[in-house]
Short mmCIF file of C-alpha atoms in Angstrom, two decimals:
data_model
loop_
_atom_site.label_atom_id
_atom_site.label_comp_id
_atom_site.label_asym_id
_atom_site.label_seq_id
_atom_site.Cartn_x
_atom_site.Cartn_y
_atom_site.Cartn_z
CA MET A 6 -65.37 129.12 -51.90
CA LYS A 7 -65.72 127.60 -55.33
CA ARG A 8 -63.93 129.67 -56.89
CA LYS A 9 -61.26 127.76 -54.26
CA LEU A 10 -62.15 124.94 -55.41
CA LEU A 11 -62.20 124.39 -58.97
CA VAL A 12 -57.96 126.21 -59.36
CA SER A 13 -56.60 124.05 -56.82
CA SER A 14 -58.40 121.86 -58.73
CA VAL A 15 -56.64 122.91 -61.71
CA ALA A 16 -53.10 123.03 -60.27
CA VAL A 17 -52.77 119.85 -59.12
CA LEU A 18 -54.41 118.62 -62.45
CA VAL A 19 -51.28 121.21 -64.21
CA LEU A 20 -48.83 119.19 -61.42
CA VAL A 21 -50.17 115.44 -62.49
CA ALA A 22 -49.58 116.65 -65.74
CA GLY A 23 -46.82 117.90 -65.73
CA LEU A 24 -44.97 115.48 -64.18
CA SER A 25 -45.54 112.24 -66.54
CA ALA A 26 -44.41 114.24 -69.44
CA THR A 27 -40.89 114.34 -67.52
CA LEU A 28 -41.12 111.14 -66.12
CA ALA A 29 -42.20 109.76 -69.84
CA ARG A 30 -40.63 112.88 -71.99
CA PRO A 31 -38.06 113.53 -69.74
CA GLN A 32 -36.42 115.16 -73.73
CA TRP A 33 -38.53 117.58 -73.32
CA LEU A 34 -37.30 119.29 -70.11
CA PRO A 35 -34.35 121.19 -69.92
CA SER A 36 -31.13 119.84 -68.72
CA TRP A 37 -30.43 120.15 -65.84
CA ALA A 38 -34.47 119.58 -64.94
CA ARG A 39 -34.50 115.70 -66.07
CA ILE A 40 -34.32 113.02 -63.81
CA ASP A 41 -32.34 109.69 -65.39
CA PRO A 42 -34.65 107.20 -65.70
CA GLY A 43 -31.55 104.43 -65.18
CA LYS A 44 -32.24 105.52 -61.04
CA LEU A 45 -35.84 105.03 -60.61
CA PRO A 46 -37.31 101.65 -59.50
CA THR A 47 -38.74 99.80 -62.06
CA TRP A 48 -42.11 100.13 -61.22
CA ALA A 49 -42.16 103.67 -61.71
CA ARG A 50 -40.33 104.01 -64.91
CA PHE A 51 -43.32 103.71 -68.12
CA ASP A 52 -41.18 101.89 -70.27
CA ALA A 53 -39.55 99.53 -68.89
CA LYS A 54 -40.82 96.21 -68.92
CA ALA A 55 -41.41 93.43 -66.30
CA PRO A 56 -38.28 91.20 -65.39
CA ALA A 57 -38.14 87.29 -68.05
CA ALA A 58 -38.97 84.73 -65.00
CA ALA A 59 -35.47 82.74 -64.49
CA GLU A 60 -35.89 79.36 -65.51
CA ASP A 61 -36.89 76.96 -62.73
CA VAL A 62 -34.13 73.93 -63.08
CA GLY A 63 -34.89 72.73 -59.94
CA LEU A 64 -31.50 71.41 -57.69
CA TYR A 65 -27.93 72.12 -58.56
CA CYS A 66 -25.35 70.25 -58.40
CA GLU A 67 -22.51 71.97 -56.28
CA GLU A 68 -20.17 69.65 -56.87
CA HIS A 69 -20.38 69.64 -60.29
CA GLY A 70 -21.72 72.87 -61.84
CA VAL A 71 -24.76 72.08 -63.39
CA PRO A 72 -28.59 71.72 -62.65
CA GLU A 73 -28.94 68.21 -60.57
CA LYS A 74 -31.11 67.10 -63.43
CA PHE A 75 -28.12 67.31 -66.36
CA CYS A 76 -25.89 66.10 -63.84
CA THR A 77 -24.67 62.00 -65.30
CA LEU A 78 -21.94 62.28 -63.07
CA CYS A 79 -23.58 61.96 -60.44
CA HIS A 80 -27.07 59.91 -62.26
CA GLU A 81 -25.16 58.33 -64.56
CA GLU A 82 -29.35 56.76 -65.14
CA LEU A 83 -29.07 59.44 -66.92
CA LYS A 84 -26.87 58.39 -69.66
CA ASP A 85 -30.06 56.47 -70.42
CA LYS A 86 -32.28 59.79 -70.91
CA LEU A 87 -30.61 62.36 -71.38
CA MET A 88 -29.56 63.58 -75.46
CA LEU A 89 -25.65 62.94 -75.48
CA CYS A 90 -23.12 65.52 -76.77
CA LYS A 91 -20.95 63.03 -78.51
CA GLU A 92 -19.06 65.40 -80.70
CA HIS A 93 -17.89 67.17 -77.49
CA GLY A 94 -16.99 64.15 -74.68
CA ASN A 95 -21.07 62.45 -74.48
CA LEU A 96 -22.33 65.34 -72.38
CA PRO A 97 -25.92 65.78 -71.96
CA GLU A 98 -26.01 68.36 -75.09
CA ASP A 99 -28.25 70.82 -72.87
CA VAL A 100 -25.36 72.18 -71.33
CA CYS A 101 -23.14 71.51 -73.92
CA THR A 102 -21.99 75.38 -73.96
CA LEU A 103 -19.52 74.51 -77.47
CA CYS A 104 -22.66 73.58 -78.85
CA HIS A 105 -25.51 76.22 -77.35
CA PRO A 106 -23.05 78.90 -75.29
CA GLU A 107 -26.18 81.30 -74.04
CA VAL A 108 -26.85 77.98 -70.94
CA GLU A 109 -23.65 78.79 -69.54
CA LYS A 110 -25.47 82.22 -67.66
CA LYS A 111 -29.48 80.73 -68.40
CA TYR A 112 -27.99 77.62 -65.32
CA ASN A 113 -24.95 80.02 -64.07
CA LEU A 114 -22.02 76.33 -64.84
CA LYS A 115 -19.16 76.83 -63.76
CA MET A 116 -16.61 76.96 -67.18
CA CYS A 117 -13.28 75.07 -68.54
CA LYS A 118 -12.21 78.72 -68.68
CA GLU A 119 -9.37 77.24 -70.56
CA HIS A 120 -11.46 74.70 -73.06
CA GLY A 121 -14.90 76.92 -73.09
CA LEU A 122 -16.88 73.30 -72.08
CA PRO A 123 -18.55 72.95 -68.17
CA GLU A 124 -15.43 71.91 -65.34
CA SER A 125 -16.36 69.11 -64.30
CA PHE A 126 -17.54 67.64 -67.99
CA CYS A 127 -14.59 68.71 -70.22
CA PHE A 128 -13.20 66.56 -71.86
CA LYS A 129 -10.33 68.02 -73.09
CA CYS A 130 -9.37 68.35 -69.54
CA GLY A 131 -9.14 64.26 -69.16
CA LYS A 132 -13.08 64.67 -66.75
CA GLY A 133 -16.41 64.51 -67.99
CA PRO A 134 -18.73 60.83 -68.11
CA SER A 135 -16.30 59.98 -71.38
CA ALA A 136 -13.57 61.97 -73.19
CA SER A 137 -13.90 59.49 -75.99
CA LEU A 138 -11.81 61.33 -78.63
CA GLY A 139 -9.18 62.72 -76.74
CA LEU A 140 -8.57 59.56 -74.02
CA PRO A 141 -6.64 56.23 -75.54
CA ASP A 142 -7.94 53.31 -75.13
CA ASP A 143 -6.93 50.45 -73.73
CA GLY A 144 -7.64 47.96 -75.64
CA TRP A 145 -10.93 46.89 -73.66
CA CYS A 146 -14.24 45.93 -75.47
CA ALA A 147 -16.79 47.62 -73.02
CA ALA A 148 -19.89 46.15 -74.73
CA HIS A 149 -18.81 42.31 -73.25
CA ALA A 150 -16.65 43.41 -70.77
CA LYS A 151 -13.38 41.46 -72.11
CA PRO A 152 -10.30 42.50 -74.69
CA GLU A 153 -11.09 42.93 -77.69
CA ALA A 154 -8.48 41.15 -78.83
CA LEU A 155 -10.57 38.42 -77.40
CA CYS A 156 -14.10 39.16 -77.77
CA SER A 157 -15.43 36.26 -79.74
CA GLU A 158 -18.76 38.05 -80.02
CA CYS A 159 -17.40 41.15 -81.79
CA ALA A 160 -15.36 38.54 -84.53
CA ALA A 161 -18.75 36.62 -84.73
CA LEU A 162 -20.61 39.85 -85.34
CA LYS A 163 -17.69 40.59 -87.83
CA ALA A 164 -17.61 37.54 -89.83
CA GLU A 165 -21.41 37.84 -90.77
CA GLY A 166 -21.13 41.44 -91.83
CA LEU A 167 -23.53 43.15 -88.47
CA PRO A 168 -22.77 45.89 -86.83
CA LEU A 169 -21.55 45.87 -83.61
CA PRO A 170 -22.94 47.03 -80.47
CA GLY A 171 -21.46 50.43 -79.35
CA ALA A 172 -20.54 51.00 -75.87
CA LYS A 173 -23.35 52.40 -73.07
CA SER A 174 -22.10 55.50 -73.13
CA GLY A 175 -22.29 56.41 -76.65
CA SER A 176 -18.08 56.57 -77.62
CA ALA A 177 -16.64 57.51 -81.15
CA LYS A 178 -15.54 53.69 -81.59
CA VAL A 179 -17.88 50.83 -81.55
CA CYS A 180 -17.56 48.69 -78.06
CA ARG A 181 -15.17 51.24 -76.50
CA ASP A 182 -15.43 53.03 -73.52
CA PRO A 183 -12.59 54.76 -72.19
CA LEU A 184 -12.02 55.94 -68.31
CA PRO A 185 -10.26 59.36 -67.87
CA LEU A 186 -7.16 60.16 -66.95
CA VAL A 187 -6.12 61.36 -64.40
CA ARG A 188 -4.50 64.47 -63.40
CA LEU A 189 -3.42 66.21 -60.05
CA ALA A 190 -3.42 69.33 -58.97
CA SER A 191 0.38 69.54 -59.12
CA ALA A 192 3.33 66.53 -59.53
CA ASP A 193 4.32 67.87 -56.38
CA LEU A 194 1.18 66.12 -55.31
CA ALA A 195 1.87 63.22 -55.56
CA ARG A 196 4.74 62.87 -52.85
CA GLN A 197 2.13 64.55 -50.75
CA ILE A 198 -0.28 61.83 -50.58
CA GLY A 199 2.18 59.21 -51.31
CA ILE A 200 2.07 57.51 -54.86
CA GLN A 201 5.30 55.13 -55.52
CA THR A 202 5.21 52.54 -59.07
CA ALA A 203 7.22 49.88 -59.37
CA GLU A 204 7.78 47.75 -62.07
CA VAL A 205 5.54 45.75 -64.18
CA LEU A 206 8.01 42.74 -64.07
CA GLU A 207 8.72 38.69 -65.36
CA GLU A 208 8.35 36.07 -62.51
CA GLU A 209 8.57 31.95 -63.08
CA HIS A 210 4.50 31.01 -61.55
CA ALA A 211 2.28 27.87 -60.99
CA HIS A 212 -1.62 28.58 -60.15
CA ARG A 213 -2.34 27.36 -57.12
CA LEU A 214 -5.42 27.07 -55.16
CA VAL A 215 -4.72 27.47 -51.47
CA ALA A 216 -8.07 25.32 -49.24
CA ASN A 217 -8.56 24.38 -45.78
CA ALA A 218 -7.17 20.55 -45.25
CA GLU A 219 -7.04 17.70 -41.94
CA THR A 220 -5.24 14.99 -41.70
CA ALA A 221 -6.63 12.06 -41.25
CA TYR A 222 -4.38 8.18 -41.47
CA ASP A 223 -4.58 5.98 -44.29
CA ALA A 224 -7.40 3.60 -45.06
CA ASN A 225 -5.78 1.20 -46.48
CA HIS A 226 -3.05 0.60 -43.66
CA TYR A 227 -5.51 1.55 -40.79
CA ALA A 228 -6.66 -1.55 -38.44
CA ASP A 229 -8.72 -1.31 -35.56
CA VAL A 230 -8.18 -4.88 -34.15
CA SER A 231 -11.23 -6.92 -31.22
CA PRO A 232 -10.68 -10.30 -30.15
CA ARG A 233 -13.16 -11.73 -31.62
CA VAL A 234 -14.82 -14.61 -29.14
CA SER A 235 -15.82 -12.96 -26.25
CA GLY A 236 -13.62 -13.96 -22.69
CA PHE A 237 -11.03 -12.25 -20.29
CA ILE A 238 -8.17 -10.87 -21.20
CA ARG A 239 -5.17 -12.72 -19.91
CA GLU A 240 -2.01 -11.06 -20.91
CA VAL A 241 -1.04 -7.56 -22.95
CA ARG A 242 2.02 -7.61 -25.42
CA ALA A 243 1.88 -4.10 -27.03
CA ASP A 244 1.61 -0.58 -25.88
CA LEU A 245 1.89 2.36 -27.33
CA GLY A 246 3.85 3.29 -29.90
CA ARG A 247 5.58 -0.25 -30.12
CA SER A 248 6.13 -0.98 -33.51
CA VAL A 249 4.42 -4.42 -34.15
CA LYS A 250 4.91 -6.36 -36.94
CA ARG A 251 1.69 -8.01 -39.41
CA GLY A 252 0.67 -11.23 -36.90
CA GLU A 253 2.44 -10.53 -34.30
CA VAL A 254 0.50 -10.64 -31.23
CA LEU A 255 -0.77 -7.76 -29.37
CA CYS A 256 -2.73 -10.02 -26.52
CA ILE A 257 -3.70 -13.21 -24.80
CA VAL A 258 -8.10 -13.99 -24.16
CA ASP A 259 -9.12 -16.50 -22.21
CA SER A 260 -12.26 -17.77 -23.85
CA ALA A 261 -14.56 -20.77 -23.00
CA GLU A 262 -15.34 -20.42 -26.47
CA VAL A 263 -12.34 -21.25 -27.84
CA SER A 264 -12.43 -24.44 -25.47
CA THR A 265 -15.80 -25.75 -26.84
CA ILE A 266 -14.30 -25.53 -29.90
CA LYS A 267 -11.73 -27.44 -30.26
CA LEU A 268 -13.90 -29.59 -28.77
CA GLN A 269 -16.75 -29.43 -31.37
CA TYR A 270 -13.42 -29.92 -33.93
CA LEU A 271 -11.36 -33.18 -32.00
CA SER A 272 -15.44 -35.16 -31.64
CA ALA A 273 -15.98 -34.10 -35.90
CA ASP A 274 -12.65 -35.68 -36.63
CA ALA A 275 -12.89 -38.96 -33.91
CA ALA A 276 -16.29 -39.35 -35.89
CA LEU A 277 -15.55 -39.02 -38.94
CA LYS A 278 -12.56 -41.22 -38.91
CA LEU A 279 -15.40 -44.23 -37.12
CA ALA A 280 -18.46 -42.87 -40.42
CA GLU A 281 -15.21 -44.54 -42.57
CA ASP A 282 -14.39 -47.51 -40.19
CA THR A 283 -17.90 -47.73 -40.91
CA TYR A 284 -18.72 -47.55 -44.03
CA ARG A 285 -15.73 -49.51 -45.39
CA ARG A 286 -16.69 -52.89 -43.57
CA MET A 287 -20.62 -52.26 -44.56
CA SER A 288 -19.77 -51.61 -48.37
CA ALA A 289 -17.55 -54.28 -48.51
CA LEU A 290 -20.84 -56.68 -46.55
CA ALA A 291 -23.36 -55.44 -49.11
CA ALA A 292 -21.05 -56.86 -52.54
CA GLN A 293 -20.89 -60.00 -51.47
CA ASP A 294 -24.81 -59.20 -50.01
CA VAL A 295 -24.86 -60.19 -46.90
CA VAL A 296 -26.46 -56.57 -46.18
CA PRO A 297 -29.11 -55.04 -47.71
CA ARG A 298 -28.00 -52.46 -49.97
CA LYS A 299 -29.87 -50.16 -47.86
CA GLU A 300 -27.24 -50.56 -45.12
CA GLU A 301 -24.65 -49.46 -47.21
CA ILE A 302 -26.72 -46.19 -48.29
CA ALA A 303 -26.78 -45.81 -44.52
CA THR A 304 -23.35 -45.67 -43.56
CA ARG A 305 -22.59 -43.68 -46.04
CA THR A 306 -25.22 -40.83 -45.59
CA ALA A 307 -23.99 -41.13 -41.65
CA LEU A 308 -19.61 -40.28 -42.70
CA ASN A 309 -20.93 -37.60 -45.31
CA GLN A 310 -22.81 -36.57 -41.87
CA ALA A 311 -19.18 -36.71 -40.34
CA LYS A 312 -17.59 -34.96 -43.25
CA SER A 313 -20.02 -32.19 -42.80
CA SER A 314 -19.44 -31.48 -38.83
CA LEU A 315 -15.17 -31.59 -38.77
CA LEU A 316 -15.41 -29.09 -41.60
CA ASP A 317 -17.53 -27.14 -40.17
CA ALA A 318 -15.43 -27.43 -35.92
CA ARG A 319 -12.47 -26.36 -38.15
CA GLN A 320 -13.93 -23.50 -40.30
CA LYS A 321 -15.43 -21.44 -36.93
CA LEU A 322 -11.13 -22.42 -35.99
CA LYS A 323 -10.03 -20.46 -39.09
CA ASN A 324 -12.71 -17.92 -38.57
CA LEU A 325 -9.83 -17.25 -34.93
CA LEU A 326 -7.17 -17.63 -37.27
CA PHE A 327 -6.56 -20.82 -36.79
CA ASP A 328 -3.88 -21.07 -39.51
CA ASP A 329 -3.57 -24.76 -41.21
CA ALA A 330 -0.70 -26.29 -38.24
CA ALA A 331 -2.36 -24.86 -35.32
CA LEU A 332 -5.28 -26.88 -35.82
CA GLU A 333 -3.29 -30.07 -37.08
CA GLU A 334 -0.77 -29.33 -33.58
CA VAL A 335 -4.13 -29.57 -32.06
CA LEU A 336 -5.29 -32.61 -33.38
CA ARG A 337 -1.98 -34.23 -32.25
CA THR A 338 -2.64 -32.28 -28.73
CA GLU A 339 -5.74 -32.66 -28.99
CA GLY A 340 -5.43 -29.38 -27.25
CA THR A 341 -8.38 -27.71 -25.49
CA GLY A 342 -6.90 -24.99 -24.73
CA SER A 343 -9.08 -21.74 -23.97
CA LEU A 344 -6.14 -18.97 -25.16
CA ILE A 345 -6.71 -17.72 -28.93
CA ASP A 346 -4.03 -14.76 -29.62
CA VAL A 347 -5.04 -11.43 -30.85
CA VAL A 348 -2.41 -10.41 -33.52
CA SER A 349 -1.76 -7.72 -35.48
CA PRO A 350 -3.06 -8.23 -39.23
CA ILE A 351 -0.70 -5.24 -40.61
CA ASP A 352 2.60 -3.53 -39.94
CA GLY A 353 2.37 -0.79 -38.84
CA ALA A 354 2.30 1.11 -35.24
CA VAL A 355 -0.29 0.67 -32.40
CA VAL A 356 -1.95 4.16 -32.05
CA LEU A 357 -4.07 3.02 -29.94
CA ARG A 358 -4.86 1.32 -27.65
CA HIS A 359 -8.21 -0.19 -24.42
CA ALA A 360 -6.83 -3.40 -23.71
CA VAL A 361 -6.79 -3.59 -19.93
CA LYS A 362 -5.75 -7.90 -18.27
CA GLY A 363 -7.94 -9.49 -16.72
CA GLU A 364 -10.58 -7.14 -18.64
CA ALA A 365 -13.82 -9.10 -19.50
CA VAL A 366 -13.81 -8.31 -23.31
CA GLN A 367 -17.17 -8.24 -26.18
CA ALA A 368 -16.18 -10.37 -29.32
CA THR A 369 -16.10 -7.27 -30.60
CA ALA A 370 -15.01 -4.48 -29.05
CA GLN A 371 -12.13 -2.22 -30.43
CA LEU A 372 -8.71 -3.51 -28.61
CA PHE A 373 -5.92 -2.29 -30.54
CA ALA A 374 -5.16 -0.45 -33.69
CA VAL A 375 -2.59 -0.46 -35.73
CA ALA A 376 -1.63 2.60 -38.01
CA ASP A 377 1.46 2.68 -40.83
CA GLY A 378 2.16 6.14 -40.69
CA SER A 379 4.08 6.16 -43.26
CA ARG A 380 2.10 7.80 -45.72
CA MET A 381 -0.82 10.23 -44.98
CA TRP A 382 -4.92 11.05 -45.99
CA LEU A 383 -5.24 15.07 -46.58
CA TRP A 384 -8.46 15.57 -46.86
CA VAL A 385 -9.46 19.21 -48.01
CA ASP A 386 -12.30 21.59 -48.43
CA VAL A 387 -12.99 22.92 -51.41
CA TYR A 388 -15.84 25.82 -52.88
CA GLU A 389 -18.06 24.33 -55.09
CA ALA A 390 -16.07 27.28 -57.42
CA ASP A 391 -13.00 26.12 -57.46
CA VAL A 392 -14.20 21.95 -57.18
CA GLN A 393 -14.00 21.62 -61.49
CA LYS A 394 -9.65 23.12 -62.18
CA VAL A 395 -8.79 20.21 -59.04
CA LYS A 396 -8.24 16.39 -60.82
CA PRO A 397 -6.25 13.45 -59.97
CA GLY A 398 -2.66 13.85 -59.17
CA GLN A 399 -2.29 16.78 -59.33
CA ALA A 400 0.84 17.88 -56.60
CA VAL A 401 -0.18 19.00 -52.84
CA GLY A 402 1.48 20.98 -50.32
CA PHE A 403 0.19 21.10 -46.47
CA SER A 404 1.43 23.76 -43.43
CA ILE A 405 0.35 22.58 -40.49
CA SER A 406 -1.98 24.75 -38.73
CA GLY A 407 0.82 28.00 -37.08
CA THR A 408 3.76 27.56 -39.26
CA GLY A 409 5.56 30.18 -40.27
CA PRO A 410 4.95 31.40 -44.18
CA GLY A 411 8.53 30.94 -44.49
CA ASP A 412 8.65 26.81 -42.76
CA GLY A 413 7.43 26.04 -45.94
CA PRO A 414 4.63 23.07 -46.72
CA THR A 415 5.29 20.34 -43.61
CA ALA A 416 4.70 17.69 -46.43
CA SER A 417 3.57 16.86 -50.03
CA GLY A 418 1.49 14.61 -52.51
CA GLU A 419 -1.32 13.74 -55.28
CA VAL A 420 -4.38 14.52 -55.54
CA THR A 421 -6.37 10.42 -55.51
CA TRP A 422 -9.87 11.62 -55.40
CA VAL A 423 -11.84 14.27 -56.09
CA GLY A 424 -15.52 14.32 -54.47
CA ALA A 425 -18.93 13.72 -56.00
CA GLU A 426 -20.54 16.09 -54.30
CA VAL A 427 -21.50 19.57 -52.19
CA ASN A 428 -22.20 19.57 -48.32
CA GLU A 429 -25.27 21.58 -47.95
CA GLN A 430 -24.00 23.21 -44.74
CA THR A 431 -20.53 24.51 -46.55
CA ARG A 432 -21.03 24.12 -50.34
CA THR A 433 -17.42 22.73 -50.33
CA ALA A 434 -16.27 18.94 -52.14
CA ARG A 435 -14.75 16.80 -49.73
CA ILE A 436 -10.80 16.25 -52.32
CA ARG A 437 -8.71 13.63 -51.00
CA ALA A 438 -4.93 13.72 -51.00
CA GLU A 439 -1.79 10.77 -50.09
CA LEU A 440 0.28 12.86 -48.05
CA GLY A 441 4.09 10.81 -47.77
CA ASN A 442 5.06 10.91 -44.20
CA PRO A 443 8.16 9.68 -43.84
CA ASP A 444 9.88 11.57 -40.51
CA GLY A 445 6.58 10.87 -38.56
CA ARG A 446 6.03 15.04 -38.74
CA LEU A 447 2.26 14.39 -39.61
CA ARG A 448 -0.03 13.37 -37.45
CA ALA A 449 -3.59 12.51 -37.35
CA ASN A 450 -6.53 15.00 -37.70
CA GLN A 451 -4.42 18.06 -37.45
CA PHE A 452 -5.78 21.33 -39.13
CA GLY A 453 -3.43 23.06 -41.72
CA GLU A 454 -3.38 24.66 -45.16
CA ALA A 455 -3.54 23.23 -48.65
CA THR A 456 -2.21 24.53 -51.41
CA ILE A 457 -2.99 22.09 -55.31
CA GLN A 458 -0.89 23.41 -58.06
CA ILE A 459 -4.21 23.75 -60.73
CA GLY A 460 -1.63 24.85 -64.01
CA SER A 461 2.01 24.13 -64.28
CA SER A 462 5.25 26.62 -63.83
CA HIS A 463 4.83 28.50 -66.78
CA LYS A 464 6.56 32.66 -67.52
CA ALA A 465 3.81 35.10 -65.84
CA VAL A 466 3.96 39.34 -65.59
CA VAL A 467 2.61 39.93 -62.25
CA VAL A 468 2.15 42.83 -59.65
CA PRO A 469 2.16 43.34 -57.01
CA LYS A 470 -1.67 43.29 -55.26
CA GLU A 471 -1.83 46.37 -54.17
CA ALA A 472 -1.65 47.99 -57.89
CA VAL A 473 -4.63 46.25 -59.17
CA GLN A 474 -8.52 48.04 -57.90
CA ARG A 475 -11.58 46.84 -59.33
CA LYS A 476 -13.80 48.68 -60.90
CA ASP A 477 -17.84 47.98 -62.69
CA LYS A 478 -16.54 44.47 -61.62
CA VAL A 479 -13.45 45.03 -64.01
CA GLU A 480 -10.21 45.07 -62.62
CA VAL A 481 -7.69 48.39 -63.23
CA VAL A 482 -4.82 49.41 -62.82
CA PHE A 483 -2.99 53.21 -63.67
CA LEU A 484 0.16 53.90 -65.23
CA PRO A 485 2.30 57.05 -64.33
CA GLU A 486 2.41 59.68 -67.72
CA GLY A 487 4.45 62.32 -65.85
CA ARG A 488 3.60 65.62 -64.34
CA GLY A 489 1.03 63.23 -62.68
CA VAL A 490 -1.03 62.55 -64.94
CA TYR A 491 -2.82 59.14 -64.77
CA ARG A 492 -3.75 56.74 -67.05
CA PRO A 493 -5.77 54.06 -65.68
CA GLN A 494 -5.77 50.20 -67.55
CA ARG A 495 -8.13 47.84 -67.74
CA VAL A 496 -5.85 44.16 -67.48
CA THR A 497 -7.09 41.01 -66.58
CA THR A 498 -5.71 38.61 -63.91
CA LYS A 499 -5.38 35.27 -62.25
CA PRO A 500 -4.05 34.54 -58.64
CA THR A 501 -0.21 32.93 -57.86
CA ASP A 502 1.14 30.99 -55.57
CA ARG A 503 2.77 33.89 -53.95
CA ASN A 504 -0.14 36.64 -51.23
CA ASP A 505 1.69 39.78 -52.89
CA VAL A 506 1.46 39.59 -56.26
CA LEU A 507 -1.20 38.63 -58.88
CA GLU A 508 -0.33 37.60 -62.28
CA VAL A 509 -1.86 39.91 -64.90
CA THR A 510 -2.94 38.07 -68.29
CA TRP A 511 -3.92 40.41 -70.28
CA GLY A 512 -2.82 44.77 -70.53
CA LEU A 513 0.38 45.31 -69.12
CA LYS A 514 3.62 44.14 -70.70
CA PRO A 515 6.69 43.18 -68.42
CA GLY A 516 8.97 46.62 -68.14
CA GLN A 517 6.26 49.22 -67.33
CA GLU A 518 5.45 51.63 -64.70
CA VAL A 519 2.04 51.14 -62.72
CA VAL A 520 1.34 52.76 -59.33
CA SER A 521 0.76 50.53 -56.38
CA LYS A 522 0.82 51.99 -53.07
CA GLY A 523 -1.77 54.79 -53.90
CA ALA A 524 -3.70 53.57 -56.52
CA PHE A 525 -7.39 53.52 -54.91
CA LEU A 526 -6.58 57.50 -54.27
CA LEU A 527 -6.74 57.22 -57.40
CA LYS A 528 -9.61 55.26 -58.25
CA THR A 529 -11.36 57.20 -56.65
CA GLU A 530 -10.46 60.42 -59.14
CA ILE A 531 -12.39 58.34 -62.24
CA MET A 532 -15.76 57.41 -59.13
CA LYS A 533 -16.04 60.78 -58.23
CA GLY A 534 -19.91 60.10 -59.83
CA ALA A 535 -21.07 57.53 -58.26
CA ILE A 536 -19.65 58.31 -54.89
CA GLY A 537 -19.12 62.06 -54.33
CA ALA A 538 -15.48 63.70 -54.40
CA GLY A 539 -12.14 62.07 -54.99
CA CYS A 540 -8.96 62.44 -52.74
CA CYS A 541 -6.68 64.38 -54.28
CA GLU A 542 -8.42 67.36 -54.61
#
């Protein structure tokens, strides 16, 4: 039994040794008995090495074909944290396949087959965070967000011999940060998505400010009419809409107060005449020492008091608009009638009437309002940001709400006053203008739109308003380059007196072509890093 066990053990050992030799040194075996190690699993190979663990790159940006931690198109803040390859379009150094070919397989990058760079970062194709070496310069100073020719900050640095600031993207030229070209898949795609172009024109324009406005009577040619005394209305002579002249009677009021004042006036006049006679007699007697001097002084005092009483009664009648002729008539006829005429103080038309025959009225009651409607005031509410543009003397046009755009302004005039305060709730300042109204089309308290000309008429380069897009707080237009290629051009603009165009103060010349319809779609292509995918793929 022991012998059988020993033989079996030896046989097993020989078998294991043979298999081990076969696997470890297959070249020792004849060709028919050899096993191809490549067909064996890794764990069964004696000379196989454990595979290298793949580097964990975290999330992967499927849209741009690079690890998320290197995608400066999705995360612009990474530009300040990663080292950028300025030689090859400012893409992250970690994924620059021209400098480091091994990273293509290491990070499984999506490549541009033509130029050997990551597809979404290929500056030669006009893509990437800044294709600075292959893009045209649009003349924009990115460091100070203004045209290079108008950049006073850079001009001051140059004059002092100081280094100029660089753009955030680290482009090759100081202050320059050009926008990438937009390349559509084909020229026919522009027609399919509805892209249209328009010519840059030069026209005559003036800068205007539009604001809400309300008409009002000219306070310098408007009057409230009151009777000045209490009483009852005996007669009404004027009605609404009637044109009246200054001094024309509007109504007659019966007032006991008028009768009392007339009686005081007559009494004061008689007392004055008596005091004058008494003083003359007393003066003659005092000169002959017939009476004491104190009697003369007493009569002189009485004379002065009589004059004062007459002046008081006379002034009361003048306050009721009695002129000198009327006062003389009262003395001549000794009239103490209670009737008083209520007259118009200005030329104009009756625009308000409260007077009713037989009505009891107080001295301050408003019976009529008379206004000269040949001129009107216009109150304009201008936002505080625009107030400094408005000056007295500027031309103003006013259009009543509800009028068509082709009807033109209802009235015109000029600014006469600019408000000195801003409303706390609306944050607007009030501007007053005077408008001519010879045909009477304007009425008080009408709402409408005021247009203030804040600049003189001049030649202006204009483009359709829809052609101008905003990117990073800068206005951009797109210039067609042919074959589905569009070059973004930054511009500066101002509003015009038309709602459909903008004036381009810098960046374009008359005769150039810009994309009008479809400009927003092109903007999405250069903003992929900010909003995701574009709309033209």
